[in-house]
Amino acid sequence: MDSPKSFFDGTDRRTFLAGAAAAGTVGLAGCSGILGNGEGNGNGNGDSPIGQIGSGRAGRGTPGGTPMAEMPDLEGELTLYSGRGEFLVGDLISYIEDLYDDFSLTVRYAGSTDLVNQIINEGQGTPADVFYSVNAGSLGALTDADRTQALPDEVLNMVREEFRTDEWVGTSGRARSVPYNTDAYSESDLPNDIMAYPDFEGDLGWAPSYGSCQAFVTAMRIIEGEDATRQWLEGIVESGITSYPDEFVTCQAIADGEIDAAFTNHYYIQRVLDGSPDAPIATAFTEGDAGAVFNVAGATVTDAASDATLASNFVRHLLSAEAQDYFARSTFEYPLVNEVEPIGDLPTIDELDVPDIDLTQLSDLEPTIDLMREVGIDV
């Protein structure tokens, strides 16, 4: 899960909520507000500069990539099933809808896995035209169920090959990382091998009930095998690792000096720093192992889409300069369009040493949860 509890009250005619999963009450400073050319220009093809959606970031220049003004207009009615929380992406989705006078969007928010099951159970009668997922695993699950259709090359080619298939495309990325307290350690003090952390002398933390953490352990099962993963889990438990309810709280505990290091997605460090720029927390990465997995949020067009062209053009808007810049500034994720840079003191995607695994396998969580419980972890 990546969606904290929504701060939006009620619904309107275009938005209805369906059991959005809460993952804490994280405060993303300044996520509200539509800036730039988001007031609607009728056809989306005005002469305004590239708009910024959500909060601004000091020194952030005009993003690269393709602006929405150069993309096909959106016209008609579309239903989006979003596994990404309204609190994180609601501003972006509203911005896209408001840009076009003749475009109407209905959004259903819920967990990605729940929405996959719902689309499958609804069959050809599903109202879902586009499925927007928090992770590649759910996209792969829907594709494996033969409930998606191929995206056009002009959409797929906007993203590098490892972050797409013929039927889904990544829209933003997250790297597993090792946040650490800079008052206690320097980056050179931290192991660059995730398997070495059971012997780490500092106090560790994690959020084992969190979906991203379970996907991280799943990656370890895939890469290292079940026996080595069991030994790692046993060692981590014996080290006295502290459990937290989610990864933002885990990073805040590092900044507060409760623990020295942890295992989280990279953007939680940036969210802590956004609220407290001088907090003693920084980001380290391991190399080529489960601790360095790079997963993506992404979108696909369902096989039941009433207007596949409209649906694919909406997905294309998630790869626009405005949207990619929004992901960098407001959710602190990695943009997947090369011309847009991430926020924070982070390596580029090319500089990360990412393991070569099939991201759709990370949805195979049941054996991981069983293994974690076997060694006494409360999940």
Short mmCIF file of C-alpha atoms in Angstrom, two decimals, residues 50-315:
data_model
loop_
_atom_site.label_atom_id
_atom_site.label_comp_id
_atom_site.label_asym_id
_atom_site.label_seq_id
_atom_site.Cartn_x
_atom_site.Cartn_y
_atom_site.Cartn_z
CA ILE A 50 3.76 23.81 -18.52
CA GLY A 51 1.65 23.86 -15.38
CA GLN A 52 2.68 22.60 -11.98
CA ILE A 53 0.27 20.45 -10.03
CA GLY A 54 0.37 20.45 -6.26
CA SER A 55 3.09 21.95 -4.14
CA GLY A 56 6.08 23.84 -5.51
CA ARG A 57 9.70 23.09 -4.69
CA ALA A 58 12.27 25.87 -4.43
CA GLY A 59 14.59 25.97 -7.43
CA ARG A 60 12.53 23.48 -9.42
CA GLY A 61 12.66 24.52 -13.06
CA THR A 62 10.30 23.73 -15.91
CA PRO A 63 10.17 19.94 -16.33
CA GLY A 64 11.23 18.16 -19.48
CA GLY A 65 9.08 15.61 -21.27
CA THR A 66 5.90 16.08 -23.29
CA PRO A 67 3.35 18.57 -21.91
CA MET A 68 -0.34 17.74 -21.90
CA ALA A 69 -0.90 20.52 -24.46
CA GLU A 70 0.92 18.34 -27.01
CA MET A 71 -1.13 15.23 -26.22
CA PRO A 72 -4.49 14.24 -27.76
CA ASP A 73 -7.50 15.95 -26.17
CA LEU A 74 -9.59 13.87 -23.79
CA GLU A 75 -13.27 13.82 -24.71
CA GLY A 76 -15.98 11.52 -23.40
CA GLU A 77 -16.65 9.58 -20.22
CA LEU A 78 -14.06 7.41 -18.48
CA THR A 79 -14.07 5.28 -15.32
CA LEU A 80 -10.80 4.88 -13.46
CA TYR A 81 -10.21 2.22 -10.81
CA SER A 82 -7.33 3.59 -8.75
CA GLY A 83 -5.24 1.52 -6.37
CA ARG A 84 -3.34 4.71 -5.58
CA GLY A 85 -4.87 6.74 -2.77
CA GLU A 86 -6.85 9.92 -3.44
CA PHE A 87 -4.66 11.78 -0.96
CA LEU A 88 -1.61 11.12 -3.14
CA VAL A 89 -2.98 11.39 -6.69
CA GLY A 90 -6.33 13.14 -6.37
CA ASP A 91 -4.89 16.54 -7.31
CA LEU A 92 -3.32 15.11 -10.45
CA ILE A 93 -6.45 13.27 -11.55
CA SER A 94 -8.64 16.33 -10.95
CA TYR A 95 -6.16 18.48 -12.88
CA ILE A 96 -6.41 16.21 -15.91
CA GLU A 97 -10.20 16.17 -15.83
CA ASP A 98 -10.52 19.92 -15.35
CA LEU A 99 -8.24 20.56 -18.32
CA TYR A 100 -10.91 19.37 -20.78
CA ASP A 101 -14.46 20.73 -20.91
CA ASP A 102 -15.87 17.66 -22.64
CA PHE A 103 -14.19 15.04 -20.45
CA SER A 104 -15.89 13.43 -17.44
CA LEU A 105 -14.04 11.10 -15.09
CA THR A 106 -15.45 8.74 -12.47
CA VAL A 107 -12.88 7.43 -9.99
CA ARG A 108 -13.13 4.48 -7.63
CA TYR A 109 -10.39 4.29 -4.98
CA ALA A 110 -9.51 1.05 -3.20
CA GLY A 111 -6.55 -1.27 -2.69
CA SER A 112 -4.90 -2.49 -5.89
CA THR A 113 -5.46 -6.18 -5.09
CA ASP A 114 -9.11 -5.55 -4.24
CA LEU A 115 -9.63 -3.73 -7.52
CA VAL A 116 -8.02 -6.53 -9.52
CA ASN A 117 -10.43 -8.99 -7.91
CA GLN A 118 -13.34 -6.65 -8.51
CA ILE A 119 -12.57 -6.23 -12.21
CA ILE A 120 -12.26 -10.00 -12.59
CA ASN A 121 -15.52 -10.63 -10.72
CA GLU A 122 -17.39 -7.95 -12.66
CA GLY A 123 -16.43 -9.60 -15.93
CA GLN A 124 -17.23 -7.80 -19.17
CA GLY A 125 -19.75 -5.70 -17.26
CA THR A 126 -17.06 -3.89 -15.30
CA PRO A 127 -17.29 -0.11 -15.62
CA ALA A 128 -13.51 0.13 -15.31
CA ASP A 129 -11.81 1.54 -18.40
CA VAL A 130 -8.39 2.13 -16.81
CA PHE A 131 -6.79 0.39 -13.84
CA TYR A 132 -4.17 2.48 -12.01
CA SER A 133 -2.09 0.31 -9.69
CA VAL A 134 0.29 0.99 -6.85
CA ASN A 135 2.58 -1.82 -8.03
CA ALA A 136 3.58 -3.97 -10.97
CA GLY A 137 2.36 -7.14 -9.29
CA SER A 138 -1.30 -6.11 -9.49
CA LEU A 139 -0.87 -5.01 -13.09
CA GLY A 140 0.62 -8.40 -13.89
CA ALA A 141 -2.20 -10.21 -12.07
CA LEU A 142 -4.85 -8.43 -14.14
CA THR A 143 -2.90 -9.11 -17.33
CA ASP A 144 -2.51 -12.80 -16.41
CA ALA A 145 -6.30 -12.96 -16.01
CA ASP A 146 -6.64 -11.75 -19.65
CA ARG A 147 -8.46 -8.62 -18.51
CA THR A 148 -6.22 -6.02 -20.18
CA GLN A 149 -5.45 -4.97 -23.73
CA ALA A 150 -2.34 -3.79 -25.53
CA LEU A 151 -1.32 -0.16 -25.22
CA PRO A 152 -0.27 1.77 -28.34
CA ASP A 153 3.43 2.18 -29.02
CA GLU A 154 3.26 5.95 -28.62
CA VAL A 155 2.36 5.38 -24.96
CA LEU A 156 4.72 2.48 -24.27
CA ASN A 157 7.74 4.13 -25.87
CA MET A 158 7.63 6.99 -23.39
CA VAL A 159 9.04 4.65 -20.72
CA ARG A 160 12.14 2.46 -20.77
CA GLU A 161 11.63 -1.21 -21.58
CA GLU A 162 12.11 -2.64 -18.09
CA PHE A 163 9.20 -0.61 -16.75
CA ARG A 164 6.53 -1.74 -19.19
CA THR A 165 5.01 -4.67 -21.03
CA ASP A 166 2.78 -4.63 -24.09
CA GLU A 167 -0.27 -4.23 -21.84
CA TRP A 168 0.79 -1.97 -18.96
CA VAL A 169 3.16 0.91 -18.44
CA GLY A 170 4.87 2.20 -15.33
CA THR A 171 4.09 5.80 -14.40
CA SER A 172 6.38 6.41 -11.41
CA GLY A 173 8.89 4.40 -9.41
CA ARG A 174 10.07 3.68 -5.90
CA ALA A 175 13.40 2.30 -4.80
CA ARG A 176 13.94 0.20 -1.70
CA SER A 177 16.46 1.95 0.48
CA VAL A 178 18.16 2.03 3.87
CA PRO A 179 17.36 5.30 5.65
CA TYR A 180 19.77 6.07 8.47
CA ASN A 181 20.37 8.59 11.23
CA THR A 182 23.19 10.90 10.20
CA ASP A 183 24.02 11.76 13.81
CA ALA A 184 24.85 8.11 14.46
CA TYR A 185 26.29 6.85 11.15
CA SER A 186 27.72 7.94 7.84
CA GLU A 187 26.75 6.28 4.58
CA SER A 188 30.08 4.45 4.42
CA ASP A 189 29.26 2.75 7.73
CA LEU A 190 26.26 0.97 6.25
CA PRO A 191 26.54 -2.43 4.52
CA ASN A 192 25.86 -2.37 0.78
CA ASP A 193 24.67 -5.99 1.01
CA ILE A 194 21.18 -6.46 2.43
CA MET A 195 22.10 -9.94 3.67
CA ALA A 196 24.66 -8.40 6.05
CA TYR A 197 22.13 -6.48 8.12
CA PRO A 198 21.41 -9.18 10.74
CA ASP A 199 24.96 -8.43 11.96
CA PHE A 200 24.54 -4.64 11.88
CA GLU A 201 25.49 -3.15 15.26
CA GLY A 202 22.95 -0.33 15.25
CA ASP A 203 19.26 -0.38 16.15
CA LEU A 204 17.09 -1.31 13.17
CA GLY A 205 13.43 -0.72 12.33
CA TRP A 206 10.90 -1.81 9.73
CA ALA A 207 7.17 -2.12 9.04
CA PRO A 208 6.66 -5.87 8.43
CA SER A 209 2.88 -5.64 8.03
CA TYR A 210 3.30 -3.04 5.26
CA GLY A 211 2.82 -4.23 1.69
CA SER A 212 6.06 -2.70 0.43
CA CYS A 213 8.04 -4.44 3.15
CA GLN A 214 6.43 -7.77 2.34
CA ALA A 215 7.25 -7.24 -1.35
CA PHE A 216 10.85 -6.60 -0.31
CA VAL A 217 10.98 -9.93 1.55
CA THR A 218 9.31 -11.57 -1.45
CA ALA A 219 12.13 -10.24 -3.64
CA MET A 220 14.60 -11.80 -1.21
CA ARG A 221 12.81 -15.16 -1.55
CA ILE A 222 13.07 -14.89 -5.34
CA ILE A 223 16.72 -13.84 -5.39
CA GLU A 224 18.25 -15.65 -2.42
CA GLY A 225 15.91 -18.60 -1.98
CA GLU A 226 13.61 -19.53 0.88
CA ASP A 227 16.26 -21.00 3.20
CA ALA A 228 18.52 -17.94 3.02
CA THR A 229 15.53 -15.65 3.50
CA ARG A 230 14.42 -17.60 6.57
CA GLN A 231 17.91 -17.28 8.04
CA TRP A 232 17.92 -13.54 7.33
CA LEU A 233 14.53 -13.09 8.97
CA GLU A 234 15.61 -15.08 12.01
CA GLY A 235 18.75 -12.98 12.29
CA ILE A 236 16.82 -9.73 11.99
CA VAL A 237 14.40 -10.82 14.70
CA GLU A 238 17.26 -11.85 16.97
CA SER A 239 18.91 -8.47 16.44
CA GLY A 240 15.95 -6.84 18.19
CA ILE A 241 14.55 -4.97 15.21
CA THR A 242 11.68 -2.61 16.11
CA SER A 243 8.39 -2.88 14.22
CA TYR A 244 6.34 0.16 13.20
CA PRO A 245 2.88 0.46 11.61
CA ASP A 246 4.12 1.98 8.35
CA GLU A 247 7.29 3.17 6.66
CA PHE A 248 6.74 6.89 7.16
CA VAL A 249 6.52 6.34 10.92
CA THR A 250 9.65 4.18 10.65
CA CYS A 251 11.57 7.01 8.99
CA GLN A 252 10.28 9.50 11.51
CA ALA A 253 11.62 7.24 14.25
CA ILE A 254 15.06 7.48 12.62
CA ALA A 255 14.84 11.27 12.51
CA ASP A 256 13.78 11.27 16.18
CA GLY A 257 16.77 9.14 17.18
CA GLU A 258 14.73 6.11 18.27
CA ILE A 259 16.54 3.81 15.84
CA ASP A 260 19.63 4.08 13.66
CA ALA A 261 18.54 2.61 10.31
CA ALA A 262 15.66 0.80 8.63
CA PHE A 263 14.31 -0.76 5.44
CA THR A 264 11.80 1.45 3.57
CA ASN A 265 10.87 2.88 0.21
CA HIS A 266 13.01 5.89 -0.64
CA TYR A 267 10.27 8.50 -0.71
CA TYR A 268 9.45 8.26 2.98
CA ILE A 269 12.83 9.82 3.77
CA GLN A 270 11.99 12.71 1.45
CA ARG A 271 8.60 13.17 3.11
CA VAL A 272 10.23 13.45 6.53
CA LEU A 273 12.72 15.98 5.16
CA ASP A 274 9.93 17.93 3.47
CA GLY A 275 8.39 18.57 6.87
CA SER A 276 11.73 18.92 8.74
CA PRO A 277 14.53 19.89 6.32
CA ASP A 278 17.20 19.65 9.03
CA ALA A 279 16.15 16.21 10.30
CA PRO A 280 19.16 13.88 10.77
CA ILE A 281 18.10 11.35 8.16
CA ALA A 282 19.60 10.37 4.82
CA THR A 283 19.28 7.63 2.22
CA ALA A 284 21.59 4.72 1.52
CA PHE A 285 21.17 1.91 -1.00
CA THR A 286 22.32 -1.66 -1.22
CA GLU A 287 23.61 -3.16 -4.46
CA GLY A 288 21.95 -5.64 -6.79
CA ASP A 289 19.90 -7.40 -4.13
CA ALA A 290 16.43 -7.41 -2.59
CA GLY A 291 17.26 -4.25 -0.68
CA ALA A 292 17.63 -2.41 -4.00
CA VAL A 293 14.43 -3.48 -5.75
CA PHE A 294 12.85 -0.78 -7.91
CA ASN A 295 9.08 -1.18 -8.24
CA VAL A 296 6.63 0.91 -10.21
CA ALA A 297 3.11 2.23 -10.03
CA GLY A 298 1.47 2.00 -13.41
CA ALA A 299 -1.66 1.83 -15.50
CA THR A 300 -3.39 -0.41 -18.00
CA VAL A 301 -6.50 -0.33 -20.17
CA THR A 302 -9.03 -3.04 -19.36
CA ASP A 303 -10.39 -5.40 -21.98
CA ALA A 304 -13.87 -4.00 -21.31
CA ALA A 305 -12.97 -0.35 -21.95
CA SER A 306 -15.79 1.34 -23.82
CA ASP A 307 -13.36 3.66 -25.64
CA ALA A 308 -9.87 2.18 -25.74
CA THR A 309 -8.43 5.23 -27.49
CA LEU A 310 -9.68 7.59 -24.80
CA ALA A 311 -8.44 5.21 -22.10
CA SER A 312 -4.94 4.93 -23.57
CA ASN A 313 -4.76 8.69 -24.04
CA PHE A 314 -5.61 9.14 -20.37
CA VAL A 315 -2.74 6.77 -19.48
#
